[in-house]
Amino acid sequence: MAVRKIRIWPDPALKEVAAPVHPIDDEVRRLVSDLFETMYQANGVGLAATQVAVTQRVLVIDLDPHGQAKNDAEVAADLKAMGFAGPTAFINPEIVESEGEILWEEGCLSVPGVTEQVRRHERVVVRALDMQGQPFELNVNGLFAVAVQHEIDHLDGKVFVEYLSKLKRDVIKRKMERLKVEAIDDGVAAAAIL
């Protein structure tokens, strides 16, 4: 496993549309491991392959990266109610059903230090392949549904700030341009104001 460099918006790599994965081989499994390691290192709950400049339809989500559910029954119940059963890799994910609407305060590892409210579907059914190439389908809601939609957007070349007004996007873009983002030895992005 390796920590990879997370691309920072407006890096052109984030506009790339990911291609379906066929077949699921050891290289893809290594990518999944790297995505989890990179996400955990950066304190995220989701990461798409395009965020590390790999144009394959692969994403990972872990809504409990610090293992709180093991010691807190309320957290465990909340996660279960969202449809979350543990760290999940999605290969060739697609949303096959959606309903409702929710306004959610989103952040992104590719847009560090920025959170904004984004309108999403409240519930989605996502279909994907697992690491063995077996199809699965999850019916998810709340944060899990938001995370799935957010990460699939990355695979489609879209970052959450694109849901915002042009004025807000321009302000965020200027903020990102004022930050000098450098990869450090362990692959974690560190921001320093210029």
PDB file of C-alpha atoms in Angstrom:
ATOM      1  CA  MET A   1       0.000   0.000   0.000  1.00  0.00           C
ATOM      2  CA  ALA A   2       1.102   3.533  -0.701  1.00  0.00           C
ATOM      3  CA  VAL A   3      -0.130   7.030  -0.002  1.00  0.00           C
ATOM      4  CA  ARG A   4      -0.713   8.901  -3.247  1.00  0.00           C
ATOM      5  CA  LYS A   5      -0.730  12.630  -3.959  1.00  0.00           C
ATOM      6  CA  ILE A   6      -4.236  14.090  -3.850  1.00  0.00           C
ATOM      7  CA  ARG A   7      -4.866  16.566  -6.665  1.00  0.00           C
ATOM      8  CA  ILE A   8      -6.088  19.998  -5.616  1.00  0.00           C
ATOM      9  CA  TRP A   9      -8.829  21.849  -7.517  1.00  0.00           C
ATOM     10  CA  PRO A  10      -8.612  23.314 -10.153  1.00  0.00           C
ATOM     11  CA  ASP A  11      -6.010  20.692 -11.204  1.00  0.00           C
ATOM     12  CA  PRO A  12      -6.975  19.510 -14.728  1.00  0.00           C
ATOM     13  CA  ALA A  13      -6.767  15.870 -13.547  1.00  0.00           C
ATOM     14  CA  LEU A  14      -9.989  16.488 -11.613  1.00  0.00           C
ATOM     15  CA  LYS A  15     -11.839  17.228 -14.878  1.00  0.00           C
ATOM     16  CA  GLU A  16     -10.966  13.818 -16.326  1.00  0.00           C
ATOM     17  CA  VAL A  17     -13.820  11.351 -16.760  1.00  0.00           C
ATOM     18  CA  ALA A  18     -12.861   7.922 -15.448  1.00  0.00           C
ATOM     19  CA  ALA A  19     -13.106   4.845 -17.660  1.00  0.00           C
ATOM     20  CA  PRO A  20     -14.767   1.591 -16.571  1.00  0.00           C
ATOM     21  CA  VAL A  21     -12.452  -1.024 -15.082  1.00  0.00           C
ATOM     22  CA  HIS A  22     -12.115  -4.386 -16.852  1.00  0.00           C
ATOM     23  CA  PRO A  23     -10.790  -6.749 -15.611  1.00  0.00           C
ATOM     24  CA  ILE A  24     -10.385  -6.371 -11.872  1.00  0.00           C
ATOM     25  CA  ASP A  25      -6.803  -7.490 -11.405  1.00  0.00           C
ATOM     26  CA  ASP A  26      -4.015  -7.068  -8.849  1.00  0.00           C
ATOM     27  CA  GLU A  27      -3.291  -3.553 -10.149  1.00  0.00           C
ATOM     28  CA  VAL A  28      -6.876  -2.495  -9.411  1.00  0.00           C
ATOM     29  CA  ARG A  29      -6.745  -4.133  -5.973  1.00  0.00           C
ATOM     30  CA  ARG A  30      -3.502  -2.214  -5.239  1.00  0.00           C
ATOM     31  CA  LEU A  31      -5.239   0.992  -6.338  1.00  0.00           C
ATOM     32  CA  VAL A  32      -8.093   0.289  -3.899  1.00  0.00           C
ATOM     33  CA  SER A  33      -5.600  -0.310  -1.061  1.00  0.00           C
ATOM     34  CA  ASP A  34      -3.758   2.898  -1.954  1.00  0.00           C
ATOM     35  CA  LEU A  35      -7.020   4.863  -2.037  1.00  0.00           C
ATOM     36  CA  PHE A  36      -7.957   3.658   1.452  1.00  0.00           C
ATOM     37  CA  GLU A  37      -4.482   4.422   2.805  1.00  0.00           C
ATOM     38  CA  THR A  38      -4.433   7.872   1.180  1.00  0.00           C
ATOM     39  CA  MET A  39      -7.948   8.666   2.437  1.00  0.00           C
ATOM     40  CA  TYR A  40      -7.110   7.611   6.000  1.00  0.00           C
ATOM     41  CA  GLN A  41      -3.839   9.571   5.966  1.00  0.00           C
ATOM     42  CA  ALA A  42      -5.740  12.696   4.839  1.00  0.00           C
ATOM     43  CA  ASN A  43      -8.561  12.187   7.394  1.00  0.00           C
ATOM     44  CA  GLY A  44     -11.249  11.780   4.747  1.00  0.00           C
ATOM     45  CA  VAL A  45     -14.296   9.539   4.493  1.00  0.00           C
ATOM     46  CA  GLY A  46     -14.247   9.066   0.716  1.00  0.00           C
ATOM     47  CA  LEU A  47     -11.801   9.197  -2.178  1.00  0.00           C
ATOM     48  CA  ALA A  48     -12.133   8.640  -5.916  1.00  0.00           C
ATOM     49  CA  ALA A  49      -9.346   7.420  -8.199  1.00  0.00           C
ATOM     50  CA  THR A  50      -9.478  10.630 -10.246  1.00  0.00           C
ATOM     51  CA  GLN A  51      -8.448  12.565  -7.130  1.00  0.00           C
ATOM     52  CA  VAL A  52      -5.079  10.809  -7.338  1.00  0.00           C
ATOM     53  CA  ALA A  53      -4.933  11.250 -11.145  1.00  0.00           C
ATOM     54  CA  VAL A  54      -5.998   7.692 -12.015  1.00  0.00           C
ATOM     55  CA  THR A  55      -8.786   7.666 -14.600  1.00  0.00           C
ATOM     56  CA  GLN A  56     -10.469   4.435 -13.518  1.00  0.00           C
ATOM     57  CA  ARG A  57     -13.997   4.153 -12.099  1.00  0.00           C
ATOM     58  CA  VAL A  58     -12.937   3.227  -8.570  1.00  0.00           C
ATOM     59  CA  LEU A  59     -13.840   4.888  -5.270  1.00  0.00           C
ATOM     60  CA  VAL A  60     -13.662   4.066  -1.588  1.00  0.00           C
ATOM     61  CA  ILE A  61     -15.777   5.172   1.369  1.00  0.00           C
ATOM     62  CA  ASP A  62     -15.401   4.656   5.118  1.00  0.00           C
ATOM     63  CA  LEU A  63     -17.810   6.679   7.243  1.00  0.00           C
ATOM     64  CA  ASP A  64     -16.134   5.446  10.432  1.00  0.00           C
ATOM     65  CA  PRO A  65     -12.400   5.824   9.740  1.00  0.00           C
ATOM     66  CA  HIS A  66     -11.545   6.080  13.453  1.00  0.00           C
ATOM     67  CA  GLY A  67     -13.619   3.066  14.541  1.00  0.00           C
ATOM     68  CA  GLN A  68     -16.009   5.008  16.785  1.00  0.00           C
ATOM     69  CA  ALA A  69     -18.850   2.558  16.142  1.00  0.00           C
ATOM     70  CA  LYS A  70     -16.970  -0.157  18.064  1.00  0.00           C
ATOM     71  CA  ASN A  71     -17.258   1.835  21.298  1.00  0.00           C
ATOM     72  CA  ASP A  72     -20.405   3.879  20.733  1.00  0.00           C
ATOM     73  CA  ALA A  73     -23.732   2.120  20.166  1.00  0.00           C
ATOM     74  CA  GLU A  74     -25.383   5.349  19.012  1.00  0.00           C
ATOM     75  CA  VAL A  75     -22.750   5.892  16.296  1.00  0.00           C
ATOM     76  CA  ALA A  76     -23.087   2.238  15.263  1.00  0.00           C
ATOM     77  CA  ALA A  77     -26.886   2.571  15.020  1.00  0.00           C
ATOM     78  CA  ASP A  78     -26.621   5.794  12.997  1.00  0.00           C
ATOM     79  CA  LEU A  79     -24.193   4.201  10.540  1.00  0.00           C
ATOM     80  CA  LYS A  80     -26.352   1.091  10.196  1.00  0.00           C
ATOM     81  CA  ALA A  81     -29.431   3.258   9.535  1.00  0.00           C
ATOM     82  CA  MET A  82     -27.554   4.881   6.621  1.00  0.00           C
ATOM     83  CA  GLY A  83     -26.799   1.467   5.114  1.00  0.00           C
ATOM     84  CA  PHE A  84     -23.122   1.542   6.119  1.00  0.00           C
ATOM     85  CA  ALA A  85     -21.569  -1.788   7.110  1.00  0.00           C
ATOM     86  CA  GLY A  86     -17.865  -0.939   6.927  1.00  0.00           C
ATOM     87  CA  PRO A  87     -15.150   0.314   4.582  1.00  0.00           C
ATOM     88  CA  THR A  88     -16.420  -0.165   1.031  1.00  0.00           C
ATOM     89  CA  ALA A  89     -14.708  -0.175  -2.354  1.00  0.00           C
ATOM     90  CA  PHE A  90     -16.897   0.555  -5.373  1.00  0.00           C
ATOM     91  CA  ILE A  91     -15.644  -0.482  -8.811  1.00  0.00           C
ATOM     92  CA  ASN A  92     -17.620   0.829 -11.808  1.00  0.00           C
ATOM     93  CA  PRO A  93     -20.261   2.379  -9.525  1.00  0.00           C
ATOM     94  CA  GLU A  94     -23.512   3.755 -10.871  1.00  0.00           C
ATOM     95  CA  ILE A  95     -26.551   5.227  -9.212  1.00  0.00           C
ATOM     96  CA  VAL A  96     -29.573   3.263 -10.387  1.00  0.00           C
ATOM     97  CA  GLU A  97     -32.247   4.890  -8.244  1.00  0.00           C
ATOM     98  CA  SER A  98     -32.602   8.075  -6.237  1.00  0.00           C
ATOM     99  CA  GLU A  99     -35.228   9.968  -4.287  1.00  0.00           C
ATOM    100  CA  GLY A 100     -35.709  12.915  -2.004  1.00  0.00           C
ATOM    101  CA  GLU A 101     -33.541  15.936  -1.532  1.00  0.00           C
ATOM    102  CA  ILE A 102     -31.136  16.970   1.185  1.00  0.00           C
ATOM    103  CA  LEU A 103     -28.934  20.014   1.708  1.00  0.00           C
ATOM    104  CA  TRP A 104     -25.568  18.889   3.063  1.00  0.00           C
ATOM    105  CA  GLU A 105     -22.448  20.749   4.185  1.00  0.00           C
ATOM    106  CA  GLU A 106     -19.743  19.141   2.035  1.00  0.00           C
ATOM    107  CA  GLY A 107     -15.993  19.314   2.076  1.00  0.00           C
ATOM    108  CA  CYS A 108     -13.452  17.649  -0.171  1.00  0.00           C
ATOM    109  CA  LEU A 109      -9.864  16.471   0.099  1.00  0.00           C
ATOM    110  CA  SER A 110      -9.284  18.143  -3.296  1.00  0.00           C
ATOM    111  CA  VAL A 111     -10.596  21.498  -2.031  1.00  0.00           C
ATOM    112  CA  PRO A 112      -8.892  21.754   1.377  1.00  0.00           C
ATOM    113  CA  GLY A 113     -10.330  24.071   3.992  1.00  0.00           C
ATOM    114  CA  VAL A 114     -13.588  24.707   2.128  1.00  0.00           C
ATOM    115  CA  THR A 115     -17.077  23.524   3.042  1.00  0.00           C
ATOM    116  CA  GLU A 116     -20.291  24.569   1.335  1.00  0.00           C
ATOM    117  CA  GLN A 117     -23.887  23.409   1.290  1.00  0.00           C
ATOM    118  CA  VAL A 118     -24.765  21.254  -1.714  1.00  0.00           C
ATOM    119  CA  ARG A 119     -28.165  19.881  -2.692  1.00  0.00           C
ATOM    120  CA  ARG A 120     -28.114  16.083  -3.164  1.00  0.00           C
ATOM    121  CA  HIS A 121     -30.518  13.153  -3.325  1.00  0.00           C
ATOM    122  CA  GLU A 122     -31.414  11.995   0.177  1.00  0.00           C
ATOM    123  CA  ARG A 123     -31.437   8.308  -0.775  1.00  0.00           C
ATOM    124  CA  VAL A 124     -29.702   6.454  -3.592  1.00  0.00           C
ATOM    125  CA  VAL A 125     -29.293   2.889  -4.738  1.00  0.00           C
ATOM    126  CA  VAL A 126     -25.772   2.319  -6.006  1.00  0.00           C
ATOM    127  CA  ARG A 127     -24.685  -0.693  -8.039  1.00  0.00           C
ATOM    128  CA  ALA A 128     -21.006  -1.627  -8.351  1.00  0.00           C
ATOM    129  CA  LEU A 129     -18.492  -4.457  -8.396  1.00  0.00           C
ATOM    130  CA  ASP A 130     -16.465  -5.569  -5.395  1.00  0.00           C
ATOM    131  CA  MET A 131     -12.747  -6.438  -5.401  1.00  0.00           C
ATOM    132  CA  GLN A 132     -13.497  -9.945  -6.673  1.00  0.00           C
ATOM    133  CA  GLY A 133     -15.580  -8.592  -9.550  1.00  0.00           C
ATOM    134  CA  GLN A 134     -18.874  -9.616  -7.957  1.00  0.00           C
ATOM    135  CA  PRO A 135     -21.794  -7.203  -8.407  1.00  0.00           C
ATOM    136  CA  PHE A 136     -23.467  -5.704  -5.359  1.00  0.00           C
ATOM    137  CA  GLU A 137     -26.138  -3.103  -4.720  1.00  0.00           C
ATOM    138  CA  LEU A 138     -26.537  -0.831  -1.696  1.00  0.00           C
ATOM    139  CA  ASN A 139     -29.540   1.259  -0.678  1.00  0.00           C
ATOM    140  CA  VAL A 140     -28.028   4.186   1.239  1.00  0.00           C
ATOM    141  CA  ASN A 141     -29.178   7.483   2.719  1.00  0.00           C
ATOM    142  CA  GLY A 142     -27.926  10.519   4.626  1.00  0.00           C
ATOM    143  CA  LEU A 143     -24.165  10.985   4.752  1.00  0.00           C
ATOM    144  CA  PHE A 144     -23.541   7.687   2.938  1.00  0.00           C
ATOM    145  CA  ALA A 145     -25.771   8.767   0.020  1.00  0.00           C
ATOM    146  CA  VAL A 146     -24.059  12.169  -0.083  1.00  0.00           C
ATOM    147  CA  ALA A 147     -20.599  10.560  -0.064  1.00  0.00           C
ATOM    148  CA  VAL A 148     -21.520   8.147  -2.879  1.00  0.00           C
ATOM    149  CA  GLN A 149     -22.859  10.998  -5.034  1.00  0.00           C
ATOM    150  CA  HIS A 150     -19.856  13.220  -4.239  1.00  0.00           C
ATOM    151  CA  GLU A 151     -17.318  10.518  -5.169  1.00  0.00           C
ATOM    152  CA  ILE A 152     -19.170   9.433  -8.328  1.00  0.00           C
ATOM    153  CA  ASP A 153     -19.154  13.093  -9.370  1.00  0.00           C
ATOM    154  CA  HIS A 154     -15.343  12.946  -9.136  1.00  0.00           C
ATOM    155  CA  LEU A 155     -15.347   9.935 -11.473  1.00  0.00           C
ATOM    156  CA  ASP A 156     -17.422  12.016 -13.895  1.00  0.00           C
ATOM    157  CA  GLY A 157     -14.937  14.908 -13.764  1.00  0.00           C
ATOM    158  CA  LYS A 158     -16.996  17.096 -11.451  1.00  0.00           C
ATOM    159  CA  VAL A 159     -15.996  18.676  -8.116  1.00  0.00           C
ATOM    160  CA  PHE A 160     -18.628  19.737  -5.564  1.00  0.00           C
ATOM    161  CA  VAL A 161     -17.815  23.437  -6.020  1.00  0.00           C
ATOM    162  CA  GLU A 162     -19.336  23.202  -9.503  1.00  0.00           C
ATOM    163  CA  TYR A 163     -22.762  23.063  -7.831  1.00  0.00           C
ATOM    164  CA  LEU A 164     -22.148  26.520  -6.389  1.00  0.00           C
ATOM    165  CA  SER A 165     -22.750  29.909  -7.971  1.00  0.00           C
ATOM    166  CA  LYS A 166     -20.042  31.323 -10.235  1.00  0.00           C
ATOM    167  CA  LEU A 167     -19.324  33.984  -7.617  1.00  0.00           C
ATOM    168  CA  LYS A 168     -18.706  31.376  -4.885  1.00  0.00           C
ATOM    169  CA  ARG A 169     -16.599  29.256  -7.263  1.00  0.00           C
ATOM    170  CA  ASP A 170     -14.469  32.278  -8.155  1.00  0.00           C
ATOM    171  CA  VAL A 171     -13.909  33.117  -4.475  1.00  0.00           C
ATOM    172  CA  ILE A 172     -12.902  29.512  -3.742  1.00  0.00           C
ATOM    173  CA  LYS A 173     -10.662  29.401  -6.812  1.00  0.00           C
ATOM    174  CA  ARG A 174      -8.850  32.540  -5.650  1.00  0.00           C
ATOM    175  CA  LYS A 175      -8.457  30.960  -2.215  1.00  0.00           C
ATOM    176  CA  MET A 176      -6.959  27.826  -3.774  1.00  0.00           C
ATOM    177  CA  GLU A 177      -4.624  29.958  -5.888  1.00  0.00           C
ATOM    178  CA  ARG A 178      -3.437  31.782  -2.740  1.00  0.00           C
ATOM    179  CA  LEU A 179      -2.545  28.461  -1.201  1.00  0.00           C
ATOM    180  CA  LYS A 180       0.593  26.751  -2.294  1.00  0.00           C
ATOM    181  CA  VAL A 181      -0.064  23.036  -2.016  1.00  0.00           C
ATOM    182  CA  GLU A 182       2.940  20.765  -1.859  1.00  0.00           C
ATOM    183  CA  ALA A 183       3.235  17.030  -1.508  1.00  0.00           C
ATOM    184  CA  ILE A 184       5.405  16.062   1.422  1.00  0.00           C
ATOM    185  CA  ASP A 185       7.282  12.810   1.861  1.00  0.00           C
ATOM    186  CA  ASP A 186       4.358  10.783   3.162  1.00  0.00           C
ATOM    187  CA  GLY A 187       2.085  12.029   0.367  1.00  0.00           C
ATOM    188  CA  VAL A 188      -0.150  14.199   2.537  1.00  0.00           C
ATOM    189  CA  ALA A 189      -1.007  17.558   1.021  1.00  0.00           C
ATOM    190  CA  ALA A 190       0.178  20.454   3.176  1.00  0.00           C
ATOM    191  CA  ALA A 191      -1.057  23.945   2.440  1.00  0.00           C
ATOM    192  CA  ALA A 192       0.980  27.053   3.086  1.00  0.00           C
ATOM    193  CA  ILE A 193      -0.206  30.596   2.385  1.00  0.00           C
ATOM    194  CA  LEU A 194       2.004  32.310  -0.187  1.00  0.00           C
TER     195      LEU A 194
END
